[in-house]
Amino acid sequence: MLDLNRLRVLAAVARHGSVTAAANELHYSQPSVSHHLARLEAETGAKLLQRVGRGIRLTEAGRVLAERATEILGRVESASAELDAHVGLSAGRVRVAVFGSALVALMPEVSAELASRHPGLRLDLVDTHPPEAIAMLRAGEVDVAIVFRYDETEPDPPGLRLTHLRDDPTYLLTTDDRGQVAEHRDERWVAGCLRCRSHLVEVCNREGFEPEIAYTTDDMVAIQALVAAGMGVATIPGLALRAHRNLDLNAYEVPGAPRHVYAATYGEPPDPPPTAALLDVLVSLA
């Protein structure tokens, strides 16, 4: 059986890319870290590290084991928290990774309702994009990930369970009364980063054109400011519009282009009591 302390050492080395930095984080001596790594290699029968000049790097086997080690250690921490809360919801915490517009538009109400139902339960929030939220969930760093999916989004990794919360409409933002995406084929567009603009491109492609993206920002307030200044047009999700609305703009719902908002959990049911309590609140307010 693999030793958890040695897995913790390997995960720290993978995070920092250095024995010295891993030793500092874990409050171990460098020889102690090297000893744990050597024992782990002996236990697994695999070469996990490779010398590169004066430093080290993980082999492919080391990288795979380090990824699993991070997930295992996160699950151990989650299990400890679950046991602490097993006697009831008078104590404990639930950790949530959530994308920005849902953090602003949804989570204050969710937090208030959760506090009303379970005063002793602490809610910890992390603002991050869905791919990072899913990675944190799989690693056991959070208990729930609030994410969104479009119809064209790639399938989710195995082991993920999604609870549907709502369908969030997409809106076209303009300063005039042209409310159809196709009417703006010759306009310049404000869009998110390369990873975040795929839905805008898909919506425009369905109307038979490729958008000319002139300005790039993931800040929903900045997007509205740029459109209001006449620098282009944009699409924006409903939750983002609910979180902040520039009253100088017209917003027209784009038919058939919603994003689907889910609460994601990982592993087999039943969920731990704090996680189940949060899911109940999310569903009831959806």
XYZ file of N, CA and C in Angstrom:
858
model
N 0.849 -1.195 0.000
C 0.000 0.000 0.000
C 0.886 1.247 0.000
N 0.515 2.245 -0.791
C 1.298 3.466 -0.880
C 1.146 4.298 0.381
N 2.244 4.889 0.804
C 2.275 5.693 2.008
C 1.800 7.111 1.695
N 0.819 7.608 2.482
C 0.253 8.931 2.200
C 1.287 10.044 2.359
N 2.185 9.918 3.333
C 3.208 10.953 3.510
C 4.117 11.049 2.291
N 4.450 9.885 1.720
C 5.311 9.900 0.527
C 4.568 10.459 -0.681
N 3.268 10.162 -0.766
C 2.470 10.760 -1.836
C 2.393 12.277 -1.667
N 2.307 12.722 -0.422
C 2.259 14.159 -0.154
C 3.566 14.823 -0.584
N 4.668 14.146 -0.356
C 5.975 14.664 -0.777
C 6.039 14.757 -2.299
N 5.616 13.700 -2.991
C 5.648 13.707 -4.451
C 4.758 14.817 -5.007
N 3.566 14.991 -4.442
C 2.662 16.042 -4.905
C 3.285 17.420 -4.713
N 3.995 17.619 -3.601
C 4.646 18.909 -3.352
C 5.774 19.156 -4.340
N 6.549 18.133 -4.634
C 7.622 18.267 -5.626
C 7.036 18.586 -6.999
N 5.932 17.937 -7.353
C 5.286 18.199 -8.642
C 4.782 19.637 -8.711
N 4.225 20.140 -7.603
C 3.707 21.507 -7.573
C 4.807 22.530 -7.774
N 5.939 22.312 -7.109
C 6.990 23.323 -7.078
C 8.115 23.050 -8.077
N 8.237 21.805 -8.540
C 9.329 21.475 -9.451
C 10.691 21.511 -8.791
N 10.713 21.365 -7.477
C 11.965 21.503 -6.734
C 11.877 20.755 -5.417
N 12.937 20.017 -5.092
C 13.019 19.344 -3.796
C 13.117 20.368 -2.675
N 13.895 21.425 -2.905
C 14.083 22.455 -1.878
C 12.761 23.131 -1.522
N 11.999 23.524 -2.558
C 10.724 24.200 -2.310
C 9.731 23.264 -1.638
N 9.717 21.986 -2.059
C 8.831 21.008 -1.429
C 9.190 20.824 0.042
N 10.492 20.770 0.332
C 10.943 20.622 1.724
C 10.498 21.816 2.563
N 10.595 23.026 1.990
C 10.173 24.228 2.721
C 8.681 24.198 3.013
N 7.882 23.774 2.021
C 6.435 23.738 2.224
C 6.050 22.734 3.302
N 6.702 21.576 3.284
C 6.338 20.491 4.192
C 7.068 20.551 5.530
N 8.005 21.515 5.646
C 8.823 21.640 6.859
C 9.654 20.373 7.096
N 10.159 19.819 5.991
C 11.075 18.683 6.043
C 12.468 19.171 5.656
N 13.468 18.373 6.004
C 14.793 18.640 5.468
C 14.868 18.103 4.041
N 15.801 18.618 3.244
C 15.960 18.120 1.875
C 16.320 16.629 1.850
N 17.223 16.161 2.719
C 17.507 14.713 2.719
C 16.271 13.870 3.036
N 15.394 14.401 3.920
C 14.178 13.660 4.257
C 13.268 13.545 3.037
N 13.132 14.638 2.274
C 12.326 14.596 1.053
C 12.906 13.590 0.070
N 14.207 13.646 -0.130
C 14.867 12.713 -1.057
C 14.684 11.271 -0.602
N 14.727 11.048 0.704
C 14.536 9.697 1.241
C 13.118 9.201 0.945
N 12.110 10.054 1.177
C 10.726 9.660 0.902
C 10.535 9.327 -0.576
N 11.144 10.120 -1.448
C 11.006 9.883 -2.884
C 11.670 8.569 -3.284
N 12.837 8.311 -2.710
C 13.536 7.053 -3.024
C 12.721 5.850 -2.545
N 12.117 5.958 -1.352
C 11.290 4.861 -0.845
C 10.052 4.663 -1.718
N 9.488 5.783 -2.202
C 8.308 5.684 -3.061
C 8.653 4.992 -4.379
N 9.810 5.296 -4.915
C 10.244 4.612 -6.139
C 10.443 3.117 -5.882
N 10.996 2.801 -4.712
C 11.197 1.385 -4.376
C 9.856 0.674 -4.211
N 8.883 1.340 -3.595
C 7.569 0.729 -3.380
C 6.821 0.507 -4.690
N 6.958 1.454 -5.612
C 6.199 1.368 -6.866
C 6.940 0.595 -7.945
N 8.266 0.490 -7.803
C 9.057 -0.151 -8.856
C 9.152 0.699 -10.110
N 8.884 1.992 -9.987
C 8.907 2.885 -11.142
C 9.866 4.041 -10.880
N 10.523 4.500 -11.923
C 11.366 5.684 -11.804
C 10.471 6.903 -11.907
N 10.421 7.701 -10.853
C 9.484 8.812 -10.775
C 10.124 10.155 -11.079
N 11.437 10.258 -10.869
C 12.147 11.522 -11.054
C 13.338 11.341 -11.961
N 13.709 12.409 -12.628
C 14.850 12.388 -13.534
C 15.692 13.626 -13.274
N 17.009 13.440 -13.174
C 17.907 14.569 -12.973
C 18.042 15.347 -14.277
N 17.924 16.689 -14.166
C 18.104 17.565 -15.317
C 19.003 18.708 -14.875
N 20.279 18.628 -15.246
C 21.228 19.631 -14.775
C 21.331 19.573 -13.261
N 21.085 20.702 -12.614
C 21.121 20.767 -11.154
C 19.741 20.590 -10.542
N 18.742 20.377 -11.410
C 17.388 20.212 -10.901
C 16.826 18.839 -11.209
N 15.505 18.714 -11.074
C 14.829 17.452 -11.345
C 13.552 17.726 -12.124
N 13.041 16.695 -12.764
C 11.718 16.764 -13.357
C 11.068 15.401 -13.212
N 9.762 15.391 -13.252
C 9.040 14.125 -13.117
C 9.061 13.353 -14.427
N 9.211 12.057 -14.321
C 9.018 11.198 -15.482
C 7.522 11.107 -15.776
N 7.163 10.451 -16.865
C 5.747 10.281 -17.166
C 5.055 9.509 -16.047
N 5.730 8.461 -15.527
C 5.152 7.711 -14.405
C 5.011 8.592 -13.174
N 6.002 9.449 -12.930
C 5.940 10.354 -11.794
C 4.821 11.369 -11.922
N 4.625 11.871 -13.155
C 3.553 12.841 -13.379
C 2.186 12.215 -13.121
N 1.985 10.987 -13.632
C 0.705 10.304 -13.445
C 0.437 10.063 -11.958
N 1.467 9.572 -11.253
C 1.275 9.291 -9.828
C 1.069 10.571 -9.040
N 1.753 11.653 -9.422
C 1.580 12.929 -8.715
C 0.164 13.461 -8.881
N -0.404 13.321 -10.082
C -1.785 13.760 -10.302
C -2.750 12.963 -9.424
N -2.534 11.640 -9.376
C -3.394 10.805 -8.537
C -3.182 11.112 -7.061
N -1.935 11.403 -6.698
C -1.634 11.714 -5.297
C -2.393 12.965 -4.859
N -2.426 13.979 -5.723
C -3.151 15.207 -5.402
C -4.624 14.910 -5.177
N -5.186 14.081 -6.038
C -6.599 13.725 -5.901
C -6.844 12.913 -4.631
N -5.974 11.949 -4.355
C -6.130 11.096 -3.168
C -6.050 11.931 -1.892
N -5.059 12.825 -1.827
C -4.888 13.638 -0.626
C -6.073 14.574 -0.417
N -6.602 15.106 -1.530
C -7.795 15.939 -1.415
C -8.981 15.162 -0.887
N -9.103 13.897 -1.348
C -10.209 13.064 -0.895
C -10.067 12.717 0.590
N -8.839 12.510 1.037
C -8.610 12.219 2.460
C -9.034 13.416 3.308
N -8.679 14.625 2.847
C -9.069 15.828 3.581
C -10.592 15.975 3.598
N -11.217 15.698 2.445
C -12.677 15.777 2.383
C -13.316 14.775 3.329
N -12.757 13.553 3.363
C -13.311 12.525 4.233
C -13.222 12.943 5.696
N -12.119 13.583 6.057
C -11.962 14.054 7.436
C -13.019 15.095 7.772
N -13.246 16.016 6.814
C -14.265 17.036 7.042
C -15.658 16.419 7.125
N -15.903 15.413 6.299
C -17.209 14.755 6.314
C -17.459 14.062 7.646
N -16.441 13.416 8.175
C -16.587 12.737 9.455
C -16.859 13.738 10.570
N -16.172 14.906 10.472
C -16.392 15.939 11.481
C -17.844 16.420 11.476
N -18.433 16.425 10.276
C -19.807 16.932 10.151
C -20.858 15.829 10.225
N -20.417 14.598 10.410
C -21.348 13.470 10.315
C -22.429 13.512 11.397
N -22.065 14.060 12.535
C -23.038 14.079 13.624
C -24.145 15.100 13.388
N -23.987 15.928 12.374
C -25.018 16.915 12.070
C -24.442 18.091 11.333
N -25.268 19.093 11.058
C -24.842 20.266 10.315
C -24.674 21.478 11.220
N -24.469 21.232 12.502
C -24.240 22.341 13.422
C -22.822 22.874 13.287
N -21.968 22.148 12.544
C -20.595 22.584 12.307
C -20.170 22.048 10.952
N -18.996 22.456 10.525
C -18.470 21.974 9.257
C -18.468 23.066 8.206
N -18.054 22.689 7.001
C -17.974 23.651 5.913
C -18.249 22.954 4.595
N -18.612 23.756 3.615
C -18.750 23.262 2.256
C -17.995 24.238 1.356
N -17.128 23.679 0.497
C -16.245 24.501 -0.335
C -16.769 24.484 -1.765
N -16.879 25.669 -2.354
C -17.507 25.799 -3.667
C -16.616 26.613 -4.591
N -16.374 26.093 -5.782
C -15.747 26.858 -6.856
C -16.855 27.307 -7.805
N -16.855 28.586 -8.176
C -17.986 29.142 -8.921
C -17.477 30.191 -9.903
N -18.080 30.233 -11.092
C -17.672 31.236 -12.084
C -18.212 32.617 -11.693
N -17.563 33.661 -12.227
C -17.731 35.016 -11.725
C -19.144 35.545 -11.671
N -19.911 35.437 -12.779
C -21.247 36.033 -12.786
C -22.190 35.313 -11.830
N -22.033 33.993 -11.671
C -22.849 33.265 -10.696
C -22.450 33.638 -9.273
N -21.170 33.910 -9.065
C -20.717 34.338 -7.743
C -21.439 35.617 -7.324
N -21.570 36.552 -8.266
C -22.198 37.838 -7.954
C -23.722 37.730 -7.937
N -24.294 37.043 -8.926
C -25.743 37.060 -9.104
C -26.483 36.008 -8.282
N -25.810 34.901 -7.933
C -26.495 33.802 -7.250
C -26.052 33.581 -5.808
N -24.737 33.620 -5.584
C -24.231 33.110 -4.318
C -24.580 33.945 -3.094
N -24.761 35.272 -3.177
C -25.203 35.977 -1.971
C -26.538 35.459 -1.448
N -27.497 35.219 -2.348
C -28.792 34.684 -1.940
C -28.651 33.260 -1.410
N -27.811 32.468 -2.079
C -27.574 31.099 -1.629
C -26.934 31.098 -0.246
N -25.959 31.967 -0.050
C -25.271 32.050 1.243
C -26.247 32.416 2.366
N -27.123 33.376 2.086
C -28.088 33.793 3.107
C -29.062 32.666 3.445
N -29.526 31.956 2.423
C -30.470 30.866 2.663
C -29.798 29.710 3.396
N -28.555 29.405 3.038
C -27.831 28.329 3.720
C -27.611 28.685 5.183
N -27.261 29.941 5.449
C -27.055 30.382 6.835
C -28.352 30.323 7.628
N -29.465 30.595 6.956
C -30.760 30.538 7.631
C -31.125 29.106 8.016
N -30.860 28.170 7.109
C -31.214 26.775 7.365
C -30.211 26.074 8.281
N -28.934 26.393 8.123
C -27.865 25.694 8.854
C -26.864 26.732 9.366
N -27.160 27.410 10.462
C -26.329 28.519 10.924
C -24.880 28.148 11.202
N -24.618 26.902 11.552
C -23.254 26.528 11.891
C -22.415 26.094 10.703
N -23.009 26.022 9.515
C -22.308 25.518 8.342
C -21.619 26.671 7.622
N -20.309 26.523 7.424
C -19.534 27.588 6.789
C -19.457 27.360 5.283
N -19.631 28.435 4.519
C -19.540 28.369 3.064
C -18.263 29.067 2.626
N -17.375 28.313 1.944
C -16.138 28.872 1.388
C -16.281 28.945 -0.128
N -15.954 30.099 -0.724
C -16.138 30.315 -2.154
C -14.807 30.629 -2.833
N -14.627 30.071 -4.035
C -13.470 30.365 -4.877
C -14.000 30.788 -6.242
N -13.561 31.938 -6.739
C -13.964 32.451 -8.049
C -13.011 31.902 -9.105
N -13.526 31.074 -10.005
C -12.659 30.516 -11.045
C -13.493 30.042 -12.227
N -12.856 29.843 -13.357
C -13.542 29.382 -14.564
C -13.902 27.898 -14.439
N -14.914 27.444 -15.198
C -15.357 26.046 -15.086
C -14.263 24.987 -15.241
N -13.346 25.070 -16.215
C -12.324 24.007 -16.302
C -11.477 23.894 -15.042
N -11.090 25.049 -14.481
C -10.313 25.029 -13.244
C -11.158 24.537 -12.071
N -12.446 24.904 -12.066
C -13.339 24.442 -10.997
C -13.472 22.923 -11.014
N -13.589 22.340 -12.206
C -13.696 20.883 -12.318
C -12.405 20.222 -11.859
N -11.267 20.801 -12.213
C -9.981 20.245 -11.767
C -9.878 20.285 -10.248
N -10.325 21.387 -9.639
C -10.310 21.491 -8.172
C -11.242 20.465 -7.553
N -12.398 20.247 -8.182
C -13.364 19.272 -7.667
C -12.769 17.873 -7.698
N -12.161 17.502 -8.801
C -11.587 16.154 -8.936
C -10.414 15.951 -7.986
N -9.715 17.050 -7.660
C -8.583 16.958 -6.739
C -9.007 17.006 -5.286
N -10.312 17.175 -5.031
C -10.787 17.239 -3.652
C -10.549 18.563 -2.975
N -10.224 19.609 -3.751
C -9.976 20.923 -3.169
C -11.275 21.671 -2.905
N -12.348 21.302 -3.585
C -13.676 21.856 -3.318
C -14.672 20.699 -3.304
N -15.844 20.958 -2.748
C -16.887 19.937 -2.654
C -17.912 20.050 -3.782
N -18.102 21.257 -4.278
C -19.072 21.525 -5.344
C -18.458 22.521 -6.313
N -18.716 22.336 -7.595
C -18.299 23.303 -8.608
C -19.544 23.798 -9.338
N -19.762 25.102 -9.342
C -20.850 25.697 -10.114
C -20.275 26.026 -11.486
N -20.774 25.356 -12.513
C -20.190 25.473 -13.843
C -21.301 25.702 -14.864
N -20.895 26.075 -16.075
C -21.858 26.174 -17.167
C -21.364 25.360 -18.347
N -22.318 24.935 -19.149
C -22.050 24.157 -20.349
C -22.914 24.705 -21.477
N -22.349 24.708 -22.684
C -23.131 24.996 -23.883
C -23.406 23.681 -24.594
N -24.306 23.719 -25.549
C -24.632 22.496 -26.276
C -23.407 21.920 -26.971
N -22.460 22.805 -27.360
C -21.271 22.350 -28.088
C -20.097 22.019 -27.177
N -20.274 22.118 -25.847
C -19.185 21.840 -24.911
C -18.787 20.365 -24.949
N -17.487 20.108 -24.800
C -16.974 18.737 -24.776
C -17.574 17.962 -23.604
N -17.701 16.628 -23.741
C -18.238 15.809 -22.641
C -17.403 15.942 -21.373
N -18.050 15.731 -20.238
C -17.378 15.845 -18.949
C -16.574 14.592 -18.638
N -15.548 14.723 -17.779
C -14.762 13.548 -17.398
C -15.597 12.567 -16.581
N -15.220 11.295 -16.572
C -15.979 10.300 -15.799
C -15.935 10.602 -14.307
N -16.999 10.198 -13.617
C -17.071 10.390 -12.174
C -17.756 11.672 -11.762
N -18.060 12.544 -12.754
C -18.698 13.821 -12.448
C -20.215 13.654 -12.450
N -20.883 14.239 -11.471
C -22.351 14.239 -11.433
C -22.838 15.684 -11.506
N -23.759 15.950 -12.416
C -24.252 17.308 -12.645
C -25.704 17.435 -12.198
N -25.980 18.448 -11.386
C -27.346 18.798 -11.005
C -27.721 20.080 -11.730
N -28.727 20.000 -12.603
C -29.112 21.159 -13.404
C -29.753 22.220 -12.514
N -29.283 23.453 -12.646
C -29.815 24.555 -11.847
C -30.696 25.493 -12.670
N -30.255 25.832 -13.868
C -31.044 26.739 -14.707
C -30.438 26.803 -16.102
N -31.251 27.269 -17.059
C -30.759 27.622 -18.384
C -30.640 29.139 -18.424
N -29.466 29.621 -18.779
C -29.142 31.040 -18.718
C -29.136 31.602 -20.142
N -30.089 32.462 -20.491
C -30.157 32.962 -21.870
C -28.923 33.772 -22.250
N -28.656 33.834 -23.546
C -27.620 34.703 -24.098
C -28.292 35.947 -24.671
N -27.683 37.119 -24.426
C -28.240 38.373 -24.917
C -27.259 39.067 -25.860
N -27.808 39.705 -26.877
C -27.051 40.567 -27.769
C -27.089 41.975 -27.200
N -25.920 42.595 -27.041
C -25.828 43.957 -26.519
C -25.525 44.933 -27.652
N -26.344 45.952 -27.789
C -26.133 46.972 -28.820
C -26.550 48.329 -28.264
N -26.228 49.370 -29.019
C -26.692 50.716 -28.674
C -27.835 51.151 -29.590
N -28.282 50.264 -30.482
C -29.365 50.616 -31.402
C -30.501 49.605 -31.268
N -31.452 49.658 -32.213
C -32.632 48.796 -32.116
C -32.550 47.575 -33.025
N -31.349 47.232 -33.482
C -31.198 46.025 -34.297
C -30.966 44.845 -33.358
N -31.991 44.022 -33.216
C -31.961 42.985 -32.191
C -31.597 41.595 -32.675
N -31.171 41.447 -33.929
C -30.789 40.150 -34.477
C -29.276 40.084 -34.681
N -28.683 38.961 -34.317
C -27.236 38.794 -34.482
C -26.829 39.012 -35.935
N -27.616 38.478 -36.873
C -27.263 38.575 -38.296
C -27.195 40.018 -38.778
N -27.904 40.920 -38.127
C -27.896 42.326 -38.531
C -26.578 43.020 -38.201
N -25.712 42.336 -37.476
C -24.442 42.933 -37.054
C -23.243 42.208 -37.657
N -23.446 41.556 -38.790
C -22.364 40.780 -39.398
C -21.184 41.667 -39.803
N -21.441 42.926 -40.098
C -20.365 43.828 -40.534
C -19.807 44.673 -39.398
N -20.269 44.415 -38.188
C -19.796 45.167 -37.022
C -18.502 44.553 -36.474
N -17.833 45.324 -35.641
C -16.733 44.796 -34.841
C -17.336 44.259 -33.542
N -16.703 43.225 -32.969
C -17.266 42.545 -31.809
C -16.306 42.616 -30.624
N -16.894 42.652 -29.437
C -16.159 42.512 -28.172
C -16.363 41.079 -27.706
N -15.280 40.381 -27.396
C -15.387 38.959 -27.042
C -14.431 38.630 -25.910
N -14.641 37.446 -25.333
C -13.760 36.958 -24.282
C -12.465 36.394 -24.846
N -11.676 35.807 -23.980
C -10.403 35.216 -24.387
C -10.654 34.068 -25.370
N -9.580 33.529 -25.918
C -9.711 32.481 -26.933
C -10.547 31.310 -26.439
N -10.419 30.973 -25.154
C -11.169 29.853 -24.601
C -12.633 30.223 -24.362
N -12.891 31.506 -24.082
C -14.228 31.915 -23.646
C -15.115 32.421 -24.781
N -14.535 32.624 -25.960
C -15.323 33.233 -27.039
C -15.979 32.205 -27.950
N -15.799 30.935 -27.687
C -16.263 29.902 -28.621
C -17.779 29.971 -28.836
N -18.530 30.322 -27.793
C -19.985 30.358 -27.944
C -20.408 31.516 -28.848
N -19.755 32.678 -28.693
C -20.034 33.804 -29.583
C -19.764 33.410 -31.031
N -18.628 32.787 -31.281
C -18.280 32.372 -32.643
C -19.312 31.381 -33.172
N -19.747 30.446 -32.331
C -20.747 29.460 -32.735
C -22.066 30.143 -33.100
N -22.501 31.113 -32.277
C -23.751 31.830 -32.548
C -23.664 32.569 -33.877
N -22.544 33.236 -34.128
C -22.377 33.978 -35.383
C -22.278 33.031 -36.576
N -21.561 31.917 -36.409
C -21.441 30.948 -37.500
C -22.803 30.406 -37.911
N -23.698 30.221 -36.928
C -25.040 29.756 -37.250
C -25.796 30.764 -38.107
N -25.398 32.025 -38.015
C -26.034 33.073 -38.825
C -25.280 33.314 -40.123
N -24.246 32.493 -40.378
C -23.572 32.534 -41.668
C -22.404 33.491 -41.784
N -21.823 33.914 -40.655
C -20.659 34.797 -40.766
C -19.672 34.553 -39.626
N -18.455 35.006 -39.849
C -17.391 34.934 -38.848
C -17.255 36.310 -38.217
N -17.404 36.435 -36.897
C -17.340 37.766 -36.281
C -15.933 38.357 -36.349
N -15.860 39.660 -36.606
C -14.579 40.364 -36.533
C -14.369 40.800 -35.083
N -13.509 40.082 -34.375
C -13.297 40.352 -32.950
C -12.184 41.385 -32.814
N -12.558 42.562 -32.358
C -11.623 43.679 -32.276
C -11.117 43.917 -30.860
N -11.900 43.494 -29.863
C -11.543 43.754 -28.469
C -11.750 42.480 -27.657
N -10.799 42.187 -26.794
C -10.836 40.950 -26.014
C -10.795 41.277 -24.528
N -11.809 40.841 -23.808
C -11.830 40.951 -22.350
C -12.833 39.956 -21.790
N -12.532 39.390 -20.626
C -13.465 38.513 -19.923
C -14.240 39.263 -18.841
N -13.961 40.556 -18.708
C -14.619 41.385 -17.689
C -15.971 41.832 -18.232
N -17.061 41.347 -17.604
C -18.395 41.642 -18.115
C -18.754 43.123 -17.986
N -18.196 43.819 -17.020
C -18.419 45.256 -16.896
C -17.713 45.982 -18.038
N -16.488 45.553 -18.332
C -15.727 46.177 -19.422
C -16.396 45.935 -20.769
N -16.927 44.735 -20.974
C -17.628 44.432 -22.232
C -18.762 45.427 -22.444
N -19.562 45.656 -21.419
C -20.688 46.575 -21.546
C -20.214 48.012 -21.764
N -19.128 48.391 -21.124
C -18.600 49.748 -21.287
C -18.113 49.969 -22.715
N -17.449 48.968 -23.290
C -16.950 49.096 -24.658
C -18.100 49.203 -25.657
N -19.139 48.382 -25.454
C -20.303 48.454 -26.350
C -20.991 49.809 -26.195
N -21.146 50.287 -24.981
C -21.797 51.575 -24.740
C -21.025 52.728 -25.363
N -19.708 52.574 -25.482
C -18.865 53.609 -26.096
C -18.883 53.537 -27.614
N -19.661 52.591 -28.176
C -19.765 52.477 -29.625
C -18.604 51.773 -30.280
N -17.860 51.000 -29.515
C -16.669 50.339 -30.052
C -16.971 48.971 -30.644
N -18.215 48.513 -30.521
C -18.572 47.223 -31.087
C -19.871 46.721 -30.470
N -20.208 45.474 -30.794
C -21.354 44.796 -30.188
C -20.845 43.539 -29.507
N -21.697 42.897 -28.717
C -21.241 41.734 -27.951
C -22.434 40.871 -27.585
N -22.136 39.647 -27.176
C -23.130 38.813 -26.510
C -22.708 38.656 -25.061
N -23.707 38.424 -24.204
C -23.425 38.323 -22.772
C -24.459 37.396 -22.136
N -24.059 36.559 -21.178
C -25.032 35.688 -20.506
C -25.964 36.471 -19.587
N -27.142 35.898 -19.362
C -28.131 36.560 -18.520
C -27.650 36.820 -17.108
N -26.938 35.864 -16.503
C -26.456 36.063 -15.133
C -25.485 37.233 -15.050
N -24.655 37.399 -16.091
C -23.718 38.523 -16.110
C -24.480 39.842 -16.225
N -25.567 39.823 -16.988
C -26.382 41.027 -17.142
C -27.119 41.333 -15.844
N -27.486 40.292 -15.123
C -28.145 40.475 -13.824
C -27.165 41.016 -12.786
N -25.913 40.591 -12.890
C -24.899 41.050 -11.938
C -24.555 42.515 -12.157
N -24.559 42.948 -13.440
C -24.266 44.348 -13.752
C -24.977 44.706 -15.042
N -25.718 45.829 -15.047
C -26.455 46.236 -16.234
C -26.165 47.700 -16.545
N -25.573 47.948 -17.723
C -25.370 49.299 -18.223
C -26.672 49.751 -18.882
N -27.294 50.760 -18.318
C -28.622 51.169 -18.771
C -28.598 51.893 -20.106
N -27.406 52.188 -20.634
C -27.317 52.819 -21.955
C -27.416 51.802 -23.087
N -27.496 50.529 -22.738
C -27.479 49.474 -23.747
C -28.845 48.833 -23.912
N -29.088 48.330 -25.119
C -30.236 47.469 -25.370
C -29.758 46.019 -25.323
N -30.561 45.158 -24.726
C -30.241 43.734 -24.616
C -31.357 42.926 -25.249
N -30.995 42.116 -26.256
C -31.975 41.299 -26.970
C -31.609 39.829 -26.777
N -32.565 39.044 -26.318
C -32.285 37.620 -26.133
C -32.033 36.949 -27.474
N -30.974 36.135 -27.514
C -30.633 35.380 -28.724
C -31.356 34.034 -28.650
N -32.269 33.753 -29.567
C -33.027 32.497 -29.484
C -32.128 31.262 -29.628
N -32.451 30.236 -28.834
C -31.775 28.948 -28.968
C -30.305 28.952 -28.639
N -29.858 29.863 -27.758
C -28.426 29.935 -27.454
C -28.149 30.042 -25.959
N -28.870 29.278 -25.116
C -28.610 29.407 -23.678
C -27.350 28.651 -23.264
N -26.842 28.996 -22.100
C -25.853 28.142 -21.463
C -26.556 27.456 -20.299
N -26.122 26.256 -19.984
C -26.766 25.439 -18.964
C -25.898 25.480 -17.708
N -26.506 25.874 -16.602
C -25.765 26.035 -15.349
C -26.018 24.822 -14.462
N -24.935 24.251 -13.941
C -25.015 23.033 -13.132
C -24.221 23.193 -11.836
N -24.632 22.420 -10.844
C -23.795 22.172 -9.667
C -23.158 20.805 -9.868
N -21.846 20.765 -9.936
C -21.129 19.515 -10.177
C -20.567 18.967 -8.871
N -20.736 17.667 -8.672
C -20.102 16.951 -7.563
C -19.342 15.776 -8.154
N -18.502 15.171 -7.341
C -17.618 14.121 -7.858
C -17.724 12.878 -6.989
N -17.733 11.729 -7.637
C -17.780 10.466 -6.909
C -19.196 9.952 -6.752
N -19.294 8.789 -6.139
C -20.585 8.124 -5.994
C -21.429 8.752 -4.879
N -22.764 8.802 -5.057
C -23.641 9.252 -3.963
C -23.661 8.210 -2.860
N -24.142 8.558 -1.654
C -24.718 9.854 -1.299
C -23.653 10.908 -1.029
N -24.033 12.173 -1.183
C -23.126 13.270 -0.884
C -23.000 13.456 0.618
N -21.876 13.986 1.094
C -21.736 14.314 2.512
C -22.820 15.315 2.927
N -23.216 15.319 4.205
C -24.299 16.212 4.655
C -24.114 17.684 4.281
N -22.917 18.295 4.448
C -22.790 19.707 4.053
C -23.014 19.919 2.561
N -22.501 18.999 1.736
C -22.686 19.121 0.290
C -24.152 18.967 -0.075
N -24.816 17.981 0.520
C -26.239 17.770 0.246
C -27.060 18.982 0.664
N -26.696 19.599 1.780
C -27.423 20.786 2.244
C -27.289 21.926 1.245
N -26.084 22.127 0.727
C -25.889 23.192 -0.263
C -26.659 22.894 -1.544
N -26.627 21.648 -2.010
C -27.361 21.291 -3.224
C -28.855 21.547 -3.055
N -29.382 21.231 -1.877
C -30.797 21.496 -1.616
C -31.127 22.972 -1.764
N -30.248 23.824 -1.236
C -30.465 25.265 -1.328
C -30.361 25.730 -2.779
N -29.340 25.254 -3.490
C -29.155 25.655 -4.884
C -30.367 25.293 -5.734
N -30.871 24.074 -5.557
C -32.022 23.619 -6.344
C -33.269 24.411 -5.975
N -33.452 24.680 -4.694
C -34.658 25.387 -4.263
C -34.679 26.834 -4.747
N -33.500 27.430 -4.953
C -33.435 28.825 -5.414
C -33.282 28.921 -6.925
N -33.119 27.803 -7.605
C -32.862 27.829 -9.052
C -34.068 28.331 -9.821
